[in-house]
Amino acid sequence: MLVVYSTSFAQNSDSLIVEPIKNTKKYRIGGVTVQGAQFTDQNVITLLANLTTGDEIPIPGDQITDAIKKLWKQNIFEDVQIILDKVIGKNAFLVIKVVERPRLSRFKFVGDVKKSDADDIRARIRLLKERVVTDYMVGSIKNTVHDHFLDKGFYYNKVTITQVRDTTTKVPHTILTIRVDKGKKVRIEAVNIYGNKVISSAALRRKLSDSKPHKWWNPFNSAKYLEDNLAKDLPAIADKYNAKGYRDARVIKDTVYFIEKNKVVIDITVDEGHKYYFGKFHWFGNSKYRSGQLDTILNIHAGDVYDQSKLEQKLNMNPSGMDISSLYMDDGYLFFQVNPQESNVHNDTIDFDILMYEGKQATINKVTIKGNDKTNDHVIYREIRTKPGQLFRRTDIIRTQRELSQLGYFNPEKLDVKPTPNPADGTVDIEYVVEEKPSDQIELSGGWGGRSQVAGSSQGLGIIGTLGVTFNNFSTKNFFKKSAWRPLPSGDGQRLSIRAQTNGVYYQSYNFSFTEPWLGGKKPNSLTFSAFHSLFSNGVARFIKTDSTKVLNPANQRMSIWGGTLGFGKRLKWPDNYFNLYANLSYNYYDLHKYSAFIFGTGYANDLNLGLNISRNSIDAPIYPKHGSNFNLHMQFTPPYSLVNKRNYADLTTEERYKFIEYQKYKITMEWFTQLTNKKAAEGKEARNLVLRTKIGYGFLGYYSKSVGFSPFERFYMGGSGISGFQNFVAREIIALRGYPDNSISSQFGDPICSRYTMELRYPISLNPQATIFILGFAEAGNTWTSFNKFNPFQVKRSAGVGLRVFLPMFGLLGVDYGWGFDAVPGNPSVGNGKGQFHFTIGGALGEL
């Protein structure tokens, strides 16, 4: 647009201005000024218009038109005019007059928008204050909001955006109001499948992971209808047929139609085709292994039902066993390639030619680490199984990823390996990419721990306060380096824990432990030292003054415990390198005064014991494991005093009998994690899969001499969540059984035998290392027995319930469960019989067994 006018020129000058409109003439630009720009730099506007002082341009002409177009393209102006202000001789003076679009003051949501939805939308639209409000931006916001609710199944959602001028600002600003009417979700009422004879409709519907029909009894299936979900799910039907031998099966038609405004029905028609079988396999290009050896690994025989996915797994990546690719890649053949080709299809049988390229064995050249800004390199390198100079082995890389994940210092979802092959010299460089996550924990909490049993009566408050810190990546080497305190010396993988717990004068406990996981720095041999002191009392002062003399208070009742442990751990190579051995020497001293929580109230006891622990742990992650198992055999022995001191224990008082505690204790636990679903996540997102956890545990406390009998210490107490304030000390072992109150299953002074069985079905809500959250449903059973004659592993108390776990790096794993106990407990009619019970847990271990 070219506007030529002047309000100040004399009559004799008007012809100079009007004339250029009638007849194009060339003028030299004498100057360019900008009017109306409050936010945009005037020099930038002139530069964008490409009208430079001294240039000769025709007026009217294309340069003026192009300048206006260029400024319009910036999408920051509502109006653009270029005005011929005046002409002096051959010089034309121009004015670029703009009206800027309003800037964003703020925006808000109204209507059916939850806070979580609003937060998600804000993250996607990324609106910032002072951003220019354009029609394109408004349209983009509208589409983003609409798509957000469409992805949640709100097919008929409506989004309107209104702009209101912000009257609180002098320059033009606008307030955006995003109004959302979600409407009702469009749900899938039914999925009808036609043309299927071999596989039932129910089995095929189960393959539609995100397009299942609505069932009132299934709260985990939203049944929302999305076109993209259906398009993604349909190939799973063909895959189901392929696994049964129907290679040519396909979906030939799918139809979606509304039966109500918010309900759709999906009709799917399939063509099953014919069933095929594997024929003969012929190997080409193999020189390392004979064809017969490869046939054994492949383990597919002529006449087996054709299954393309099975063939791919056996050739490339078999999650549950050996495959051809692993056979070669675990022997250095990084450049190995295998390509199956159908060589002959006769009737219902398919023969294959397996074309192989073995290549040369690759040697590891360099191993590097990226992303560890806190953990020292040597802590990571000592866990890496791929060493320079060794042959490349894929299993070493997989094992290394597992070991780095088990450290707990890195985000397991972001662990990555980048091998860079060098075919020219037959080497490979390997880079491990890690992302640090917070691993230290602080515990500052208050809770109810029940009441202590003193002299047969309940005394003391049950409110317990806890303060503790755990540094899982500590460094003693840098303790005296001022520059390393950021805020604490860290990076060497050592563990330091300090914890205090009290409710005032009734209960106090102090704990300290330190672990060096690589003693000496060359081998994975760990050294652990721990010490503690606990005090239980009735709250009465221990000493009183009588005639200015300090004497023991006869009303004081207490138990004081001092203890320490020195442990040594070693990784074993046999039977395989998942085994560990841990041995510890512990000493606990008990000083009791009128304290009747045990079978004697006054006296002291010494507990010197040797512990041996053999374990095999192959779980893939410490917080939310999906695969692997954990087997543990624990043995604990004291010296057999009664067999060597030749004392007649029948003539000894109870206090004398237990001055030196003797026992032998055995515990065995077996735990498995099984991933039940195999959903794949889009790049940058979490793969959320259902995981089954099963666990079995048995505990036995034995004696050396019948005259001594079972030790009153180290017995099993079952019931509750396994954390119970005053009872939480080393003199007894508390085993969780949700659905029942604390310690309600076992007898008053504990029992020497116990068993527990647990099944948990887990589903992750978030796998973010900053806040890992998962829900669970559980069924468990357990019991304790007073003697081996009464032991029956199937005579148990049963329960079931639901729970939630939240892992926060600074606080560890926190949990809440609600369980129902199904069985009656003799002598306690208020327990079990279908009654519900809340349980709160701290830490990953729910009880010890």
Coordinates of N, CA and C in Angstrom, one line a residue, residues 137-308:
M137 N -1.0 -17.9 16.2 CA -0.7 -18.4 17.6 C -2.0 -18.8 18.2
V138 N -3.1 -18.0 18.1 CA -4.4 -18.4 18.7 C -4.9 -19.7 18.1
G139 N -4.8 -19.8 16.7 CA -5.2 -21.0 16.1 C -4.4 -22.2 16.5
S140 N -3.1 -22.1 16.7 CA -2.3 -23.1 17.2 C -2.6 -23.6 18.6
I141 N -2.9 -22.6 19.5 CA -3.3 -23.0 20.8 C -4.6 -23.7 20.8
K142 N -5.5 -23.3 20.0 CA -6.8 -23.9 19.9 C -6.7 -25.4 19.5
N143 N -5.9 -25.6 18.5 CA -5.6 -27.0 18.0 C -4.9 -27.9 19.0
T144 N -4.0 -27.3 19.7 CA -3.2 -28.0 20.7 C -4.2 -28.5 21.9
V145 N -5.0 -27.5 22.3 CA -5.9 -27.9 23.4 C -6.9 -28.9 22.9
H146 N -7.4 -28.7 21.7 CA -8.4 -29.7 21.2 C -7.8 -31.1 21.1
D147 N -6.6 -31.2 20.6 CA -5.9 -32.5 20.4 C -5.6 -33.1 21.7
H148 N -5.3 -32.3 22.7 CA -5.0 -32.8 24.1 C -6.2 -33.6 24.6
F149 N -7.4 -33.0 24.5 CA -8.6 -33.7 25.0 C -9.1 -34.7 24.1
L150 N -8.8 -34.6 22.8 CA -9.1 -35.7 21.9 C -8.3 -36.9 22.2
D151 N -7.0 -36.8 22.6 CA -6.2 -37.9 23.0 C -6.7 -38.6 24.3
K152 N -7.5 -37.9 25.0 CA -8.1 -38.5 26.2 C -9.5 -39.0 26.0
G153 N -9.9 -39.0 24.7 CA -11.2 -39.6 24.4 C -12.4 -38.7 24.3
F154 N -12.1 -37.4 24.5 CA -13.2 -36.4 24.4 C -13.4 -36.0 22.9
Y155 N -14.1 -36.8 22.2 CA -14.2 -36.6 20.7 C -14.9 -35.3 20.4
Y156 N -15.8 -34.9 21.2 CA -16.6 -33.7 20.8 C -16.2 -32.5 21.6
N157 N -15.0 -32.4 22.1 CA -14.6 -31.2 22.9 C -14.6 -30.0 22.0
K158 N -14.9 -28.9 22.6 CA -15.0 -27.6 22.0 C -14.1 -26.6 22.7
V159 N -13.3 -25.9 21.9 CA -12.3 -24.9 22.5 C -12.6 -23.6 21.9
T160 N -12.8 -22.6 22.7 CA -13.0 -21.2 22.2 C -12.0 -20.3 22.9
I161 N -11.4 -19.4 22.2 CA -10.4 -18.5 22.8 C -10.9 -17.0 22.5
T162 N -11.0 -16.3 23.6 CA -11.4 -14.9 23.5 C -10.2 -14.0 24.0
Q163 N -10.1 -12.8 23.4 CA -9.1 -11.9 23.8 C -9.8 -10.6 24.4
V164 N -9.2 -10.2 25.5 CA -9.7 -9.0 26.2 C -8.5 -8.1 26.5
R165 N -8.7 -6.8 26.1 CA -7.6 -5.9 26.4 C -7.3 -5.8 27.9
D166 N -6.0 -5.8 28.2 CA -5.6 -5.6 29.6 C -5.6 -4.1 29.9
T167 N -6.5 -3.6 30.7 CA -6.6 -2.2 30.9 C -5.6 -1.7 32.0
T168 N -4.8 -2.6 32.5 CA -3.9 -2.2 33.6 C -2.5 -1.7 32.9
T169 N -2.4 -1.9 31.6 CA -1.1 -1.5 31.0 C -1.4 -0.3 30.0
K170 N -0.3 0.5 29.8 CA -0.4 1.7 28.9 C -0.3 1.2 27.5
V171 N 0.6 0.3 27.2 CA 0.7 -0.2 25.8 C -0.2 -1.3 25.6
P172 N -0.6 -1.6 24.4 CA -1.6 -2.7 24.1 C -1.1 -4.1 24.6
H173 N -1.9 -4.6 25.5 CA -1.7 -6.0 26.0 C -3.1 -6.7 26.0
T174 N -3.0 -8.0 25.8 CA -4.3 -8.7 25.8 C -4.2 -9.9 26.8
I175 N -5.4 -10.3 27.3 CA -5.6 -11.4 28.1 C -6.3 -12.5 27.3
L176 N -5.7 -13.7 27.3 CA -6.4 -14.8 26.5 C -7.1 -15.7 27.5
T177 N -8.4 -15.9 27.2 CA -9.2 -16.8 28.0 C -9.5 -18.1 27.1
I178 N -9.0 -19.2 27.6 CA -9.2 -20.5 26.8 C -10.3 -21.2 27.5
R179 N -11.4 -21.3 26.8 CA -12.6 -22.0 27.4 C -12.8 -23.3 26.8
V180 N -12.9 -24.3 27.6 CA -13.0 -25.7 27.2 C -14.3 -26.3 27.6
D181 N -15.0 -26.9 26.7 CA -16.1 -27.8 27.0 C -15.8 -29.2 26.5
K182 N -15.4 -30.0 27.4 CA -14.9 -31.3 27.0 C -16.0 -32.2 26.4
G183 N -17.2 -32.1 26.9 CA -18.2 -33.0 26.6 C -18.0 -34.4 27.2
K184 N -18.6 -35.4 26.7 CA -18.4 -36.7 27.3 C -17.4 -37.5 26.4
K185 N -16.7 -38.4 27.1 CA -15.8 -39.3 26.4 C -16.5 -40.2 25.4
V186 N -15.9 -40.4 24.3 CA -16.4 -41.4 23.3 C -15.8 -42.7 23.7
R187 N -16.6 -43.7 24.1 CA -16.1 -45.0 24.5 C -16.5 -46.0 23.5
I188 N -15.7 -47.1 23.5 CA -15.9 -48.2 22.6 C -16.9 -49.1 23.3
E189 N -18.1 -49.3 22.7 CA -19.1 -50.1 23.3 C -18.9 -51.6 23.0
A190 N -18.5 -51.8 21.8 CA -18.3 -53.2 21.4 C -17.3 -53.3 20.2
V191 N -16.6 -54.4 20.2 CA -15.7 -54.7 19.0 C -16.1 -56.1 18.5
N192 N -16.7 -56.0 17.2 CA -17.1 -57.3 16.6 C -16.1 -57.7 15.6
I193 N -15.8 -59.0 15.6 CA -14.8 -59.5 14.6 C -15.4 -60.6 13.8
Y194 N -15.3 -60.4 12.5 CA -15.9 -61.3 11.5 C -14.8 -62.0 10.7
G195 N -15.2 -63.2 10.2 CA -14.3 -64.0 9.4 C -13.3 -64.9 10.1
N196 N -13.3 -64.8 11.4 CA -12.3 -65.6 12.2 C -13.0 -67.0 12.6
K197 N -12.2 -68.0 12.3 CA -12.6 -69.4 12.7 C -11.6 -70.1 13.6
V198 N -10.3 -69.8 13.3 CA -9.3 -70.5 14.1 C -9.1 -69.9 15.4
I199 N -9.1 -68.6 15.6 CA -8.8 -67.9 16.8 C -10.1 -67.2 17.2
S200 N -10.5 -67.3 18.5 CA -11.7 -66.8 19.0 C -11.7 -65.2 19.0
S201 N -12.9 -64.6 18.9 CA -13.0 -63.2 18.9 C -12.4 -62.6 20.2
A202 N -12.7 -63.3 21.3 CA -12.2 -62.8 22.6 C -10.6 -62.7 22.6
A203 N -10.0 -63.7 22.1 CA -8.5 -63.8 22.0 C -8.0 -62.6 21.1
L204 N -8.7 -62.4 20.0 CA -8.3 -61.3 19.1 C -8.5 -59.9 19.8
R205 N -9.6 -59.8 20.5 CA -9.9 -58.5 21.1 C -8.8 -58.2 22.2
R206 N -8.3 -59.2 22.8 CA -7.3 -59.0 23.8 C -6.0 -58.4 23.2
K207 N -5.8 -58.6 21.9 CA -4.6 -58.1 21.3 C -4.7 -56.6 21.0
L208 N -6.0 -56.0 21.1 CA -6.2 -54.6 20.8 C -5.9 -53.9 22.2
S209 N -4.7 -53.6 22.4 CA -4.3 -53.1 23.7 C -4.9 -51.8 24.1
D210 N -5.1 -50.9 23.1 CA -5.7 -49.6 23.4 C -7.1 -49.3 22.8
S211 N -7.7 -50.4 22.3 CA -9.0 -50.3 21.6 C -9.9 -51.4 22.1
K212 N -9.9 -51.6 23.4 CA -10.8 -52.7 24.0 C -12.1 -52.1 24.3
P213 N -13.2 -52.9 24.2 CA -14.5 -52.3 24.6 C -14.6 -52.1 26.1
H214 N -15.6 -51.2 26.4 CA -15.8 -50.9 27.8 C -16.4 -52.0 28.6
K215 N -15.8 -52.3 29.8 CA -16.3 -53.2 30.8 C -16.3 -52.6 32.1
W216 N -17.5 -52.6 32.7 CA -17.7 -51.9 34.0 C -16.8 -52.5 35.1
W217 N -16.4 -53.8 35.0 CA -15.6 -54.4 36.1 C -14.1 -54.2 35.9
N218 N -13.7 -53.5 34.8 CA -12.3 -53.3 34.6 C -11.9 -51.8 34.7
P219 N -11.5 -51.4 35.9 CA -11.2 -49.9 36.0 C -9.9 -49.5 35.3
F220 N -9.1 -50.4 34.8 CA -7.9 -50.0 34.1 C -8.1 -49.8 32.6
N221 N -9.2 -50.1 32.1 CA -9.5 -50.0 30.7 C -10.5 -48.8 30.5
S222 N -10.0 -47.7 30.0 CA -10.8 -46.5 29.8 C -11.7 -46.7 28.6
A223 N -11.4 -47.6 27.7 CA -12.2 -47.9 26.5 C -12.4 -46.6 25.6
K224 N -11.6 -45.6 25.7 CA -11.7 -44.5 24.9 C -11.4 -44.8 23.4
Y225 N -12.1 -44.2 22.5 CA -11.9 -44.4 21.1 C -11.0 -43.3 20.5
L226 N -9.9 -43.7 19.9 CA -9.0 -42.9 19.2 C -8.6 -43.5 17.9
E227 N -8.7 -42.8 16.8 CA -8.4 -43.4 15.5 C -6.9 -43.9 15.4
D228 N -6.0 -43.1 16.0 CA -4.6 -43.5 16.0 C -4.4 -44.8 16.8
N229 N -5.1 -44.9 17.9 CA -5.0 -46.2 18.7 C -5.4 -47.4 17.9
L230 N -6.6 -47.2 17.2 CA -7.1 -48.4 16.4 C -6.1 -48.7 15.3
A231 N -5.6 -47.7 14.6 CA -4.6 -48.0 13.5 C -3.4 -48.7 14.1
K232 N -3.0 -48.3 15.3 CA -1.8 -48.9 15.9 C -2.1 -50.4 16.4
D233 N -3.3 -50.6 16.8 CA -3.7 -51.9 17.3 C -3.9 -53.0 16.3
L234 N -4.5 -52.6 15.1 CA -4.9 -53.6 14.1 C -3.8 -54.5 13.7
P235 N -2.5 -54.1 13.5 CA -1.5 -55.1 13.1 C -1.3 -56.2 14.1
A236 N -1.7 -56.0 15.4 CA -1.5 -57.0 16.4 C -2.4 -58.2 16.1
I237 N -3.5 -58.0 15.4 CA -4.3 -59.1 15.0 C -3.6 -60.0 14.0
A238 N -3.0 -59.4 13.0 CA -2.2 -60.2 12.0 C -1.1 -60.9 12.7
D239 N -0.4 -60.2 13.7 CA 0.7 -60.9 14.4 C 0.2 -62.1 15.1
K240 N -1.0 -62.0 15.7 CA -1.5 -63.1 16.5 C -1.7 -64.4 15.5
Y241 N -2.2 -64.1 14.3 CA -2.4 -65.2 13.4 C -1.0 -65.7 12.9
N242 N -0.1 -64.8 12.7 CA 1.2 -65.2 12.2 C 1.9 -66.2 13.2
A243 N 1.7 -65.9 14.5 CA 2.3 -66.8 15.5 C 1.6 -68.2 15.5
K244 N 0.5 -68.3 14.9 CA -0.2 -69.6 14.8 C 0.0 -70.3 13.4
G245 N 0.9 -69.7 12.6 CA 1.2 -70.3 11.3 C 0.4 -69.7 10.1
Y246 N -0.5 -68.7 10.4 CA -1.3 -68.1 9.3 C -0.5 -66.9 8.8
R247 N 0.4 -67.2 7.9 CA 1.3 -66.1 7.4 C 0.6 -65.1 6.6
D248 N -0.5 -65.4 5.9 CA -1.1 -64.5 5.0 C -2.3 -63.8 5.7
A249 N -2.5 -64.0 6.9 CA -3.7 -63.4 7.6 C -3.6 -61.9 7.6
R250 N -4.7 -61.2 7.4 CA -4.7 -59.8 7.4 C -6.1 -59.2 7.7
V251 N -6.1 -58.0 8.1 CA -7.4 -57.3 8.4 C -7.8 -56.7 7.0
I252 N -8.9 -57.1 6.5 CA -9.3 -56.6 5.2 C -10.3 -55.4 5.3
K253 N -10.9 -55.2 6.4 CA -11.8 -54.1 6.6 C -12.0 -53.8 8.0
D254 N -12.1 -52.5 8.4 CA -12.5 -52.1 9.7 C -13.5 -50.9 9.6
T255 N -14.5 -51.0 10.3 CA -15.6 -50.0 10.3 C -15.9 -49.5 11.7
V256 N -16.0 -48.2 11.8 CA -16.3 -47.6 13.1 C -17.6 -46.7 12.9
Y257 N -18.6 -47.0 13.8 CA -19.9 -46.2 13.6 C -20.4 -46.0 15.0
F258 N -21.2 -44.8 15.1 CA -21.7 -44.4 16.4 C -23.1 -45.1 16.5
I259 N -23.3 -45.6 17.8 CA -24.7 -46.1 18.1 C -25.4 -45.1 19.0
E260 N -24.6 -44.3 19.7 CA -25.1 -43.2 20.5 C -24.1 -42.1 20.3
K261 N -24.4 -40.9 20.8 CA -23.5 -39.8 20.6 C -22.1 -40.0 21.1
N262 N -22.0 -40.8 22.2 CA -20.7 -41.0 22.9 C -20.3 -42.4 22.9
K263 N -20.9 -43.3 22.1 CA -20.5 -44.7 22.0 C -20.4 -45.1 20.6
V264 N -19.3 -45.9 20.4 CA -19.0 -46.4 19.0 C -18.9 -47.9 19.1
V265 N -19.1 -48.5 17.9 CA -18.9 -49.9 17.7 C -17.9 -50.1 16.6
I266 N -16.9 -51.0 16.8 CA -15.9 -51.3 15.8 C -16.2 -52.7 15.2
D267 N -16.3 -52.7 13.9 CA -16.4 -54.0 13.2 C -15.1 -54.2 12.5
I268 N -14.5 -55.4 12.7 CA -13.3 -55.8 12.1 C -13.5 -57.1 11.3
T269 N -13.1 -57.1 10.0 CA -13.2 -58.3 9.2 C -11.8 -58.8 8.9
V270 N -11.6 -60.1 9.1 CA -10.2 -60.7 8.9 C -10.3 -61.7 7.8
D271 N -9.2 -61.9 7.1 CA -9.0 -63.0 6.2 C -7.9 -63.9 6.8
E272 N -8.2 -65.1 7.2 CA -7.3 -65.9 7.9 C -6.2 -66.5 7.0
G273 N -6.6 -66.8 5.8 CA -5.7 -67.5 4.9 C -5.4 -68.9 5.3
H274 N -4.3 -69.5 4.8 CA -4.0 -70.9 5.1 C -2.9 -71.0 6.2
K275 N -2.8 -72.2 6.8 CA -1.8 -72.4 7.8 C -0.6 -73.0 7.2
Y276 N 0.6 -72.4 7.6 CA 1.9 -72.9 7.0 C 2.8 -73.5 8.1
Y277 N 3.8 -74.2 7.6 CA 4.7 -74.9 8.5 C 6.1 -74.6 8.0
F278 N 7.1 -74.7 8.9 CA 8.5 -74.5 8.5 C 8.9 -75.8 7.8
G279 N 9.8 -75.6 6.8 CA 10.4 -76.7 6.0 C 11.8 -76.8 6.4
K280 N 12.7 -76.9 5.4 CA 14.1 -77.1 5.7 C 14.8 -75.7 5.7
F281 N 15.9 -75.8 6.5 CA 16.8 -74.6 6.6 C 18.1 -74.9 6.0
H282 N 18.6 -74.0 5.2 CA 19.9 -74.1 4.6 C 20.8 -72.9 4.9
W283 N 22.0 -73.2 5.4 CA 22.9 -72.1 5.9 C 23.9 -71.8 4.9
F284 N 24.1 -70.5 4.7 CA 25.1 -70.0 3.7 C 26.0 -68.9 4.4
G285 N 27.3 -69.1 4.2 CA 28.2 -68.0 4.7 C 28.8 -68.3 6.0
N286 N 28.5 -69.5 6.6 CA 29.0 -69.8 8.0 C 30.2 -70.6 7.9
S287 N 31.3 -70.1 8.5 CA 32.6 -70.8 8.6 C 33.0 -71.1 10.0
K288 N 32.5 -70.3 11.0 CA 32.9 -70.4 12.4 C 32.2 -71.6 13.0
Y289 N 30.9 -71.8 12.7 CA 30.1 -72.9 13.3 C 29.5 -73.7 12.2
R290 N 29.4 -75.0 12.4 CA 28.9 -76.0 11.4 C 27.3 -75.7 11.4
S291 N 26.8 -76.1 10.2 CA 25.3 -76.0 10.1 C 24.6 -76.7 11.1
G292 N 25.1 -77.9 11.5 CA 24.4 -78.7 12.5 C 24.3 -78.0 13.9
Q293 N 25.4 -77.2 14.2 CA 25.4 -76.5 15.5 C 24.4 -75.3 15.4
L294 N 24.3 -74.7 14.2 CA 23.4 -73.6 14.1 C 22.0 -74.1 14.1
D295 N 21.7 -75.3 13.6 CA 20.4 -75.9 13.7 C 20.0 -76.1 15.1
T296 N 21.0 -76.5 16.0 CA 20.7 -76.8 17.4 C 20.3 -75.5 18.1
I297 N 21.0 -74.4 17.8 CA 20.7 -73.1 18.4 C 19.4 -72.6 17.9
L298 N 19.1 -72.7 16.6 CA 17.8 -72.3 16.1 C 16.7 -73.0 16.7
N299 N 16.8 -74.3 16.8 CA 15.8 -75.2 17.5 C 14.4 -75.0 16.8
I300 N 14.4 -74.9 15.5 CA 13.2 -74.9 14.7 C 13.3 -76.1 13.8
H301 N 12.3 -77.0 13.7 CA 12.4 -78.2 12.9 C 11.4 -78.2 11.8
A302 N 11.7 -78.9 10.8 CA 10.7 -79.1 9.7 C 9.4 -79.7 10.3
G303 N 8.3 -79.1 9.9 CA 7.0 -79.5 10.4 C 6.5 -78.7 11.5
D304 N 7.4 -77.8 12.2 CA 6.9 -76.9 13.2 C 6.0 -75.9 12.6
V305 N 5.0 -75.4 13.3 CA 4.1 -74.4 12.8 C 4.9 -73.1 12.5
Y306 N 4.6 -72.5 11.4 CA 5.3 -71.3 11.0 C 5.0 -70.2 11.9
D307 N 6.0 -69.5 12.4 CA 5.9 -68.3 13.2 C 7.1 -67.4 12.9
Q308 N 6.7 -66.3 12.2 CA 7.7 -65.3 11.8 C 8.5 -64.7 13.0

